[in-house]
Amino acid sequence: MTYREIVPGLCWVGANDWDRRLFDELIPLPQGTSYNAYLIRGKEKTALIDTVDPRKEGVLLENLRSLGLSSIDYLVVNHAEQDHSGAIPCILEAFPGIKIVTNAKCQEFLQSHLLLADDVFYPVQDRDTLSLGDRTLEFLITPWVHWPETMLTYLQEDKILFTCDFFGSHLASSDLYARDLPRIYEASKRYYAEIMMPFRVNINTHLERLKDYEIRMIATSHGPIWDDPEFILDAYADWVSDRVKNEVMIAYVSMHGSTRAMVDYLVDALVKRGVTVKLYNLAVTDLGEMAISLVDAGTIVIGTPTVLFNPHPTALYAAHLVRILRPKARYAAVIGSYGWGGKTLRVLSDMFSGSTMKFLDPVLVKGYPTEEGFRALDRLADSIAERHRDDPLVIKDQ
Ligand code: FEO
C-alpha cells in the first residue's frame, strides 16, 4: 500500500503486515498487524515519526521515495521495540544527516539493540518542543506504554497525538481511519489485554494528563487512526478503572473428563445465580481471547487436573500468563481432579502470592466428582455470586 495523506503535509507512510500471525513469538495476531509511520513536512524541517518492523523496511523506503524526499531532518522515535525502530539503520543509510529525536532512556535502548553511535541522537525531555517551521512537535514522556522508555509526540498546530503502541490494535486494514468500530474495539481490547493491562495504573496517570490536551486525532503505530478519539479514550478509561463486571473467567484443561465435569457443573451453577461466564478450554483456545476476558472478569477460576504431582503444564502456563498480565479481578479459585495427591493447590497459591485477588475455597476432588464434589461447587458458586453482589467494585447492571 502506498502513502496516504492525512492532512496537507502529513502522510501515513507505514506498512500493513497482513500475513503475520504471531508477535514476540507469543501473541496471536488473528488479523495481522500494521506498523504505522508518519511523515510531517514543516516549512523549514521534515520529521518522520517512528519507522516499521525490519521485515517491512522496503515498503517504508518506497513510500518515502514516492513523496520525492531527498532528505529528512528528524526521526522521532517514540518507542524502542523493534517493530517500530528496527528499520532505523536503513533510514540512517537512506537519509544521511537525519537526527534521531528521543528521550535518554529510549536512546539507551536503541543503542543497545541497534549499536548506534551517540552523534546521531537529538535528546529531548518531557514537554520539550521542536519546531519544523510552521509546525511544532511536543514530546510527552509516558513510561510503560509499553516499555519504560515510551513517549508520545503531539503535533500542536494540527492537534494530532502520535502514540505508537498506546491506543493501538493489531489489525491490518486498508482503512486509514477507525470505521468498523465493533471489529476495531475488539482488536483494541485484545491489544490492551495482551500489551497494556500490566501497566494500567501508569496508563490511568497518562490518561489524566492527556485531558490537558485538545486531541483531534490519535495516530497510533498499530491499527487504524482514531479520528474520533473519544471512542478509544472512553474505552481505555473503562478498561483501566478498578471496576469489574459480574463475570467469571474459567480457564481449564481436562485429560479424562473429570475436571471437565466439574467445570460444566460450575458454569451452570454460576449462570443459575445470575453470573456471566467466559469459558476457555486451554487445549484449544486462543489465549488472546482469554486475555480479553481478563479485562473485565470479577473472578478467575483455574480448572486443572494434577499431573505428576503438579498442575497440568497447560494450566500452569495459563496461570503464569494471568499472573504477569495482572488483571484487576477481585477473586480467584482453583478447581480440579487428582488421582493420588500432589501439590497442585500449593503451586498455584505460591504463584499468586503477591496478587491482590482474594482466593476462595478451592474444590479439588479425587477422581470423578461425586455428590460431595458437586455440593462443594455449589458452595463456590454461592460464594462468587454473593461476593459479586456485595462488592461495590463489581458492576451489577450491564
Ligand atoms: Fe509495537 Fe511495543 O511495540
Tab-separated table of C-alpha atoms and ligand atoms in Angstrom:
chain	number	residue	atom	x	y	z
A	1	MET	CA	0.000	0.000	0.000
A	2	THR	CA	1.319	3.455	-0.862
A	3	TYR	CA	1.470	6.542	1.348
A	4	ARG	CA	-1.815	8.164	2.438
A	5	GLU	CA	-2.373	11.871	3.105
A	6	ILE	CA	-3.984	12.668	6.473
A	7	VAL	CA	-3.861	16.463	6.249
A	8	PRO	CA	-1.764	18.566	3.869
A	9	GLY	CA	1.884	17.959	4.694
A	10	LEU	CA	1.212	14.928	6.898
A	11	CYS	CA	1.192	11.416	5.430
A	12	TRP	CA	0.915	7.868	6.688
A	13	VAL	CA	3.978	6.087	5.278
A	14	GLY	CA	3.825	2.765	7.137
A	15	ALA	CA	3.134	-0.819	6.142
A	16	ASN	CA	0.438	-3.423	6.655
A	17	ASP	CA	1.583	-6.905	7.629
A	18	TRP	CA	-1.452	-8.913	6.512
A	19	ASP	CA	0.137	-12.340	6.981
A	20	ARG	CA	1.825	-12.065	10.359
A	21	ARG	CA	0.207	-14.409	12.855
A	22	LEU	CA	2.494	-14.213	15.897
A	23	PHE	CA	4.168	-11.369	17.745
A	24	ASP	CA	7.101	-11.765	20.151
A	25	GLU	CA	6.724	-15.492	19.369
A	26	LEU	CA	3.894	-15.356	21.897
A	27	ILE	CA	0.945	-13.160	20.965
A	28	PRO	CA	-1.513	-14.455	18.335
A	29	LEU	CA	-2.351	-11.964	15.568
A	30	PRO	CA	-5.554	-13.333	14.046
A	31	GLN	CA	-5.942	-10.216	11.871
A	32	GLY	CA	-2.287	-9.419	11.146
A	33	THR	CA	-0.979	-6.018	12.155
A	34	SER	CA	0.328	-2.747	10.803
A	35	TYR	CA	3.430	-0.699	11.542
A	36	ASN	CA	2.364	2.920	11.130
A	37	ALA	CA	4.932	5.615	10.453
A	38	TYR	CA	4.162	9.244	9.629
A	39	LEU	CA	5.955	11.895	7.621
A	40	ILE	CA	5.428	15.540	8.629
A	41	ARG	CA	6.567	18.361	6.402
A	42	GLY	CA	7.013	21.762	8.007
A	43	LYS	CA	8.012	24.944	6.210
A	44	GLU	CA	11.620	24.516	7.350
A	45	LYS	CA	12.106	20.954	8.546
A	46	THR	CA	10.787	17.475	7.910
A	47	ALA	CA	10.202	14.769	10.514
A	48	LEU	CA	9.484	11.063	10.294
A	49	ILE	CA	7.526	9.696	13.263
A	50	ASP	CA	8.698	6.143	14.031
A	51	THR	CA	9.728	3.507	11.483
A	52	VAL	CA	8.486	-0.034	10.846
A	53	ASP	CA	9.413	-3.621	11.529
A	54	PRO	CA	12.584	-4.552	9.604
A	55	ARG	CA	10.616	-7.058	7.520
A	56	LYS	CA	8.728	-4.070	6.002
A	57	GLU	CA	11.532	-1.530	5.716
A	58	GLY	CA	11.396	-1.736	1.918
A	59	VAL	CA	7.764	-0.593	1.995
A	60	LEU	CA	8.643	2.370	4.217
A	61	LEU	CA	11.503	3.396	1.944
A	62	GLU	CA	9.320	3.123	-1.141
A	63	ASN	CA	6.633	5.291	0.479
A	64	LEU	CA	9.206	7.943	1.384
A	65	ARG	CA	10.686	7.856	-2.125
A	66	SER	CA	7.195	8.232	-3.602
A	67	LEU	CA	6.910	11.517	-1.710
A	68	GLY	CA	10.006	12.759	-3.530
A	69	LEU	CA	12.055	13.286	-0.391
A	70	SER	CA	15.758	13.825	-0.817
A	71	SER	CA	16.395	14.401	2.885
A	72	ILE	CA	14.668	14.167	6.242
A	73	ASP	CA	15.806	16.259	9.203
A	74	TYR	CA	14.397	14.324	12.161
A	75	LEU	CA	13.353	10.809	13.001
A	76	VAL	CA	11.213	10.873	16.139
A	77	VAL	CA	11.359	7.544	17.982
A	78	ASN	CA	8.519	7.111	20.474
A	79	HIS	CA	9.407	3.528	21.402
A	80	ALA	CA	12.495	1.348	21.021
A	81	GLU	CA	10.824	-2.006	20.310
A	82	GLN	CA	11.948	-3.428	17.009
A	83	ASP	CA	8.572	-3.336	15.269
A	84	HIS	CA	8.928	0.468	15.282
A	85	SER	CA	12.658	1.005	15.458
A	86	GLY	CA	14.071	-1.949	13.551
A	87	ALA	CA	14.225	-0.015	10.274
A	88	ILE	CA	16.287	2.823	11.794
A	89	PRO	CA	19.614	1.611	10.344
A	90	CYS	CA	18.084	1.564	6.879
A	91	ILE	CA	16.666	5.109	7.361
A	92	LEU	CA	20.044	6.375	8.590
A	93	GLU	CA	21.652	4.969	5.461
A	94	ALA	CA	18.990	6.304	3.080
A	95	PHE	CA	18.844	9.791	4.640
A	96	PRO	CA	22.337	10.751	5.855
A	97	GLY	CA	22.364	13.500	8.460
A	98	ILE	CA	18.944	12.657	9.894
A	99	LYS	CA	18.832	13.082	13.686
A	100	ILE	CA	17.054	10.643	15.970
A	101	VAL	CA	14.853	12.620	18.345
A	102	THR	CA	14.068	10.715	21.514
A	103	ASN	CA	14.490	10.614	25.293
A	104	ALA	CA	17.553	9.376	27.176
A	105	LYS	CA	16.067	6.011	28.155
A	106	CYS	CA	14.964	5.304	24.612
A	107	GLN	CA	18.417	6.293	23.324
A	108	GLU	CA	19.945	3.797	25.739
A	109	PHE	CA	17.652	1.030	24.467
A	110	LEU	CA	18.202	1.904	20.815
A	111	GLN	CA	21.946	1.914	21.248
A	112	SER	CA	21.922	-1.453	22.978
A	113	HIS	CA	19.688	-3.042	20.348
A	114	LEU	CA	20.978	-1.363	17.193
A	115	LEU	CA	24.534	-0.386	18.173
A	116	LEU	CA	24.000	3.239	17.097
A	117	ALA	CA	26.594	5.999	17.613
A	118	ASP	CA	25.996	8.860	20.074
A	119	ASP	CA	26.169	11.600	17.450
A	120	VAL	CA	23.009	10.577	15.593
A	121	PHE	CA	20.830	11.471	18.581
A	122	TYR	CA	18.951	14.674	19.413
A	123	PRO	CA	17.867	14.181	23.055
A	124	VAL	CA	14.584	15.553	24.368
A	125	GLN	CA	12.878	15.673	27.735
A	126	ASP	CA	9.288	15.808	28.892
A	127	ARG	CA	7.355	18.736	27.356
A	128	ASP	CA	10.265	19.782	25.131
A	129	THR	CA	9.232	21.158	21.764
A	130	LEU	CA	10.837	21.029	18.346
A	131	SER	CA	9.933	23.466	15.582
A	132	LEU	CA	9.562	22.372	11.980
A	133	GLY	CA	8.951	25.996	10.948
A	134	ASP	CA	5.186	26.375	10.881
A	135	ARG	CA	4.592	23.188	12.852
A	136	THR	CA	5.658	22.251	16.367
A	137	LEU	CA	6.255	18.853	17.926
A	138	GLU	CA	5.829	18.452	21.690
A	139	PHE	CA	7.128	15.370	23.486
A	140	LEU	CA	5.421	13.750	26.454
A	141	ILE	CA	7.413	11.158	28.365
A	142	THR	CA	4.915	8.410	29.223
A	143	PRO	CA	6.678	5.362	30.671
A	144	TRP	CA	5.104	1.893	30.341
A	145	VAL	CA	3.002	2.194	27.253
A	146	HIS	CA	4.607	-0.331	26.569
A	147	TRP	CA	8.237	-0.221	27.760
A	148	PRO	CA	9.767	2.121	30.362
A	149	GLU	CA	11.130	4.455	27.666
A	150	THR	CA	7.882	5.134	25.767
A	151	MET	CA	6.861	8.679	24.860
A	152	LEU	CA	4.144	10.415	22.847
A	153	THR	CA	4.525	13.168	20.261
A	154	TYR	CA	1.907	15.912	19.933
A	155	LEU	CA	1.688	17.947	16.756
A	156	GLN	CA	0.452	21.177	18.295
A	157	GLU	CA	-0.996	23.081	15.336
A	158	ASP	CA	-2.880	20.061	13.944
A	159	LYS	CA	-3.762	18.680	17.408
A	160	ILE	CA	-2.683	15.188	16.426
A	161	LEU	CA	-1.201	12.847	19.021
A	162	PHE	CA	1.223	10.153	17.853
A	163	THR	CA	1.091	7.398	20.442
A	164	CYS	CA	2.981	4.413	18.996
A	165	ASP	CA	1.689	1.326	20.901
A	166	PHE	CA	-0.674	3.302	23.181
A	167	PHE	CA	-4.305	3.020	21.929
A	168	GLY	CA	-3.149	0.663	19.171
A	169	SER	CA	-4.608	-2.527	17.757
A	170	HIS	CA	-3.043	-5.446	15.938
A	171	LEU	CA	-5.102	-5.103	12.800
A	172	ALA	CA	-4.014	-4.997	9.158
A	173	SER	CA	-6.586	-2.907	7.330
A	174	SER	CA	-6.992	-0.850	4.184
A	175	ASP	CA	-8.974	1.647	6.299
A	176	LEU	CA	-6.739	4.531	7.296
A	177	TYR	CA	-9.242	5.549	9.983
A	178	ALA	CA	-11.224	3.557	12.530
A	179	ARG	CA	-14.508	2.819	10.732
A	180	ASP	CA	-15.596	-0.741	11.568
A	181	LEU	CA	-15.909	0.119	15.238
A	182	PRO	CA	-17.078	-3.234	16.696
A	183	ARG	CA	-14.177	-5.009	14.976
A	184	ILE	CA	-11.633	-2.383	15.983
A	185	TYR	CA	-12.958	-2.213	19.542
A	186	GLU	CA	-12.365	-5.953	19.925
A	187	ALA	CA	-8.895	-5.735	18.383
A	188	SER	CA	-8.025	-2.778	20.622
A	189	LYS	CA	-9.278	-4.565	23.710
A	190	ARG	CA	-7.217	-7.622	22.814
A	191	TYR	CA	-4.206	-5.338	22.339
A	192	TYR	CA	-4.823	-3.650	25.690
A	193	ALA	CA	-5.193	-7.025	27.421
A	194	GLU	CA	-2.023	-8.504	25.976
A	195	ILE	CA	0.252	-5.457	25.980
A	196	MET	CA	-1.026	-2.696	28.237
A	197	MET	CA	-3.001	-4.296	31.078
A	198	PRO	CA	0.010	-4.908	33.350
A	199	PHE	CA	0.587	-1.141	33.355
A	200	ARG	CA	-2.955	0.069	33.922
A	201	VAL	CA	-2.006	2.229	36.930
A	202	ASN	CA	0.567	4.099	34.839
A	203	ILE	CA	-1.924	4.368	31.987
A	204	ASN	CA	-4.509	5.905	34.286
A	205	THR	CA	-1.997	8.629	35.128
A	206	HIS	CA	-1.268	9.258	31.456
A	207	LEU	CA	-4.981	9.459	30.632
A	208	GLU	CA	-5.397	12.142	33.278
A	209	ARG	CA	-2.526	14.090	31.798
A	210	LEU	CA	-3.956	13.896	28.285
A	211	LYS	CA	-7.054	15.760	29.474
A	212	ASP	CA	-4.929	18.932	29.263
A	213	TYR	CA	-4.560	18.482	25.503
A	214	GLU	CA	-7.024	19.115	22.738
A	215	ILE	CA	-6.757	15.991	20.604
A	216	ARG	CA	-8.308	15.900	17.146
A	217	MET	CA	-6.750	12.596	16.122
A	218	ILE	CA	-4.820	9.785	17.761
A	219	ALA	CA	-2.348	8.336	15.291
A	220	THR	CA	-1.121	5.023	16.655
A	221	SER	CA	1.625	2.833	15.244
A	222	HIS	CA	-0.606	-0.268	15.065
A	223	GLY	CA	-4.076	-0.352	13.547
A	224	PRO	CA	-6.283	2.420	12.140
A	225	ILE	CA	-6.023	6.078	13.179
A	226	TRP	CA	-8.620	7.339	15.655
A	227	ASP	CA	-10.144	10.430	14.020
A	228	ASP	CA	-12.860	10.381	16.702
A	229	PRO	CA	-10.532	9.890	19.682
A	230	GLU	CA	-13.258	9.980	22.334
A	231	PHE	CA	-14.195	6.405	21.439
A	232	ILE	CA	-10.849	4.898	22.364
A	233	LEU	CA	-10.217	7.328	25.239
A	234	ASP	CA	-13.539	6.263	26.796
A	235	ALA	CA	-12.740	2.592	26.225
A	236	TYR	CA	-9.365	2.951	27.936
A	237	ALA	CA	-10.914	4.843	30.850
A	238	ASP	CA	-13.240	1.867	31.334
A	239	TRP	CA	-10.526	-0.767	30.991
A	240	VAL	CA	-8.073	0.855	33.407
A	241	SER	CA	-10.691	1.661	36.050
A	242	ASP	CA	-10.895	-0.519	39.165
A	243	ARG	CA	-14.404	-1.618	38.232
A	244	VAL	CA	-15.012	-5.227	37.150
A	245	LYS	CA	-18.069	-6.977	35.747
A	246	ASN	CA	-20.282	-9.663	37.193
A	247	GLU	CA	-18.302	-12.196	35.146
A	248	VAL	CA	-16.226	-15.274	35.834
A	249	MET	CA	-13.420	-16.267	33.501
A	250	ILE	CA	-12.843	-20.025	33.699
A	251	ALA	CA	-9.695	-21.371	32.038
A	252	TYR	CA	-9.375	-25.121	32.260
A	253	VAL	CA	-7.800	-28.262	30.897
A	254	SER	CA	-9.093	-31.782	31.391
A	255	MET	CA	-7.373	-35.045	30.487
A	256	HIS	CA	-10.030	-37.692	31.100
A	257	GLY	CA	-13.218	-35.701	31.705
A	258	SER	CA	-13.295	-35.317	35.500
A	259	THR	CA	-12.183	-31.685	35.608
A	260	ARG	CA	-14.411	-31.012	32.601
A	261	ALA	CA	-17.421	-32.391	34.511
A	262	MET	CA	-16.619	-30.054	37.400
A	263	VAL	CA	-16.263	-27.087	35.050
A	264	ASP	CA	-19.557	-27.846	33.313
A	265	TYR	CA	-21.313	-28.067	36.665
A	266	LEU	CA	-19.792	-24.807	37.893
A	267	VAL	CA	-20.774	-22.986	34.689
A	268	ASP	CA	-24.411	-23.999	35.159
A	269	ALA	CA	-24.314	-23.192	38.866
A	270	LEU	CA	-22.978	-19.694	38.180
A	271	VAL	CA	-25.409	-18.973	35.378
A	272	LYS	CA	-28.307	-20.043	37.619
A	273	ARG	CA	-27.090	-17.472	40.133
A	274	GLY	CA	-27.031	-14.672	37.560
A	275	VAL	CA	-23.286	-14.636	36.915
A	276	THR	CA	-21.926	-14.400	33.360
A	277	VAL	CA	-19.284	-16.995	32.459
A	278	LYS	CA	-16.487	-16.836	29.873
A	279	LEU	CA	-15.127	-20.354	29.387
A	280	TYR	CA	-11.826	-21.343	27.786
A	281	ASN	CA	-10.606	-24.884	27.144
A	282	LEU	CA	-6.864	-24.315	27.242
A	283	ALA	CA	-6.214	-27.258	24.943
A	284	VAL	CA	-7.775	-25.417	22.006
A	285	THR	CA	-8.319	-21.773	22.937
A	286	ASP	CA	-6.630	-18.705	21.521
A	287	LEU	CA	-5.005	-17.245	24.625
A	288	GLY	CA	-5.707	-13.760	23.286
A	289	GLU	CA	-9.426	-14.477	23.716
A	290	MET	CA	-8.763	-15.490	27.305
A	291	ALA	CA	-6.780	-12.299	27.835
A	292	ILE	CA	-9.693	-10.165	26.591
A	293	SER	CA	-11.921	-11.714	29.266
A	294	LEU	CA	-9.368	-10.832	31.915
A	295	VAL	CA	-10.010	-7.128	31.281
A	296	ASP	CA	-13.493	-7.347	32.831
A	297	ALA	CA	-13.700	-10.521	34.927
A	298	GLY	CA	-14.622	-10.145	38.586
A	299	THR	CA	-13.421	-13.670	39.339
A	300	ILE	CA	-10.906	-16.003	37.716
A	301	VAL	CA	-11.176	-19.775	38.063
A	302	ILE	CA	-8.399	-22.133	37.012
A	303	GLY	CA	-9.532	-25.725	36.365
A	304	THR	CA	-6.784	-28.320	36.251
A	305	PRO	CA	-6.110	-31.985	36.827
A	306	THR	CA	-2.980	-32.981	38.739
A	307	VAL	CA	-0.170	-34.322	36.569
A	308	LEU	CA	2.976	-35.732	38.143
A	309	PHE	CA	2.049	-34.040	41.460
A	310	ASN	CA	1.611	-30.611	39.820
A	311	PRO	CA	-0.980	-28.585	37.917
A	312	HIS	CA	-1.278	-29.645	34.292
A	313	PRO	CA	1.514	-27.776	32.421
A	314	THR	CA	-1.047	-26.107	30.145
A	315	ALA	CA	-2.938	-24.762	33.157
A	316	LEU	CA	0.346	-23.682	34.715
A	317	TYR	CA	1.206	-21.750	31.559
A	318	ALA	CA	-2.185	-20.036	31.534
A	319	ALA	CA	-1.902	-19.229	35.244
A	320	HIS	CA	1.509	-17.702	34.610
A	321	LEU	CA	0.044	-15.516	31.856
A	322	VAL	CA	-2.740	-14.411	34.194
A	323	ARG	CA	-0.178	-13.530	36.844
A	324	ILE	CA	2.021	-11.407	34.576
A	325	LEU	CA	-0.922	-9.687	32.851
A	326	ARG	CA	-2.074	-8.506	36.306
A	327	PRO	CA	-5.825	-8.312	35.709
A	328	LYS	CA	-7.980	-6.333	38.130
A	329	ALA	CA	-10.146	-9.355	39.084
A	330	ARG	CA	-11.232	-9.322	42.721
A	331	TYR	CA	-11.423	-13.071	43.394
A	332	ALA	CA	-9.854	-16.331	42.244
A	333	ALA	CA	-10.361	-20.037	42.783
A	334	VAL	CA	-8.900	-23.373	41.755
A	335	ILE	CA	-10.930	-26.458	40.919
A	336	GLY	CA	-9.892	-29.838	39.548
A	337	SER	CA	-9.449	-33.552	39.900
A	338	TYR	CA	-6.484	-35.570	41.133
A	339	GLY	CA	-5.624	-39.267	41.198
A	340	TRP	CA	-3.493	-39.828	44.274
A	341	GLY	CA	-2.424	-36.460	45.718
A	342	GLY	CA	0.065	-33.826	44.745
A	343	LYS	CA	0.761	-30.162	45.298
A	344	THR	CA	-1.434	-28.510	42.670
A	345	LEU	CA	-3.012	-26.064	45.088
A	346	ARG	CA	0.274	-25.087	46.725
A	347	VAL	CA	1.972	-24.443	43.374
A	348	LEU	CA	-0.845	-22.219	42.150
A	349	SER	CA	-1.191	-20.422	45.512
A	350	ASP	CA	2.536	-19.682	45.566
A	351	MET	CA	2.358	-18.374	42.038
A	352	PHE	CA	-0.241	-15.779	43.055
A	353	SER	CA	1.214	-14.986	46.472
A	354	GLY	CA	1.715	-11.282	45.638
A	355	SER	CA	-1.667	-10.831	43.989
A	356	THR	CA	-4.416	-8.622	45.380
A	357	MET	CA	-7.041	-11.218	44.357
A	358	LYS	CA	-8.784	-12.922	47.254
A	359	PHE	CA	-8.598	-16.698	46.928
A	360	LEU	CA	-11.847	-18.525	47.564
A	361	ASP	CA	-12.049	-22.075	48.928
A	362	PRO	CA	-10.748	-24.470	46.258
A	363	VAL	CA	-12.622	-27.550	45.105
A	364	LEU	CA	-10.308	-30.491	44.470
A	365	VAL	CA	-11.806	-33.969	44.138
A	366	LYS	CA	-10.301	-37.428	43.869
A	367	GLY	CA	-11.179	-38.990	40.533
A	368	TYR	CA	-14.593	-38.235	39.054
A	369	PRO	CA	-16.683	-35.763	41.095
A	370	THR	CA	-19.316	-37.300	43.383
A	371	GLU	CA	-22.282	-35.645	45.028
A	372	GLU	CA	-19.955	-34.244	47.669
A	373	GLY	CA	-17.819	-32.586	44.975
A	374	PHE	CA	-20.837	-31.085	43.247
A	375	ARG	CA	-22.086	-29.643	46.552
A	376	ALA	CA	-18.663	-28.036	47.036
A	377	LEU	CA	-19.014	-26.483	43.585
A	378	ASP	CA	-22.443	-25.160	44.589
A	379	ARG	CA	-20.840	-23.527	47.614
A	380	LEU	CA	-18.159	-21.982	45.399
A	381	ALA	CA	-20.841	-20.636	43.048
A	382	ASP	CA	-22.740	-19.224	46.068
A	383	SER	CA	-19.603	-17.563	47.332
A	384	ILE	CA	-18.792	-15.971	43.959
A	385	ALA	CA	-22.367	-14.745	43.388
A	386	GLU	CA	-22.588	-13.279	46.898
A	387	ARG	CA	-19.240	-11.536	46.655
A	388	HIS	CA	-20.071	-10.095	43.259
A	389	ARG	CA	-23.387	-8.858	44.649
A	390	ASP	CA	-21.854	-7.237	47.746
A	391	ASP	CA	-18.629	-5.852	46.281
A	392	PRO	CA	-19.040	-2.165	45.318
A	393	LEU	CA	-16.385	-2.520	42.602
A	394	VAL	CA	-18.418	-5.143	40.729
A	395	ILE	CA	-20.769	-3.542	38.207
A	396	LYS	CA	-24.230	-5.085	38.629
A	397	ASP	CA	-26.142	-3.847	35.586
A	398	GLN	CA	-24.641	-4.320	32.113
B	1	FEO	FE1	4.544	-2.196	18.833
B	1	FEO	FE2	5.942	-2.386	21.971
B	1	FEO	O1	5.874	-2.403	20.117
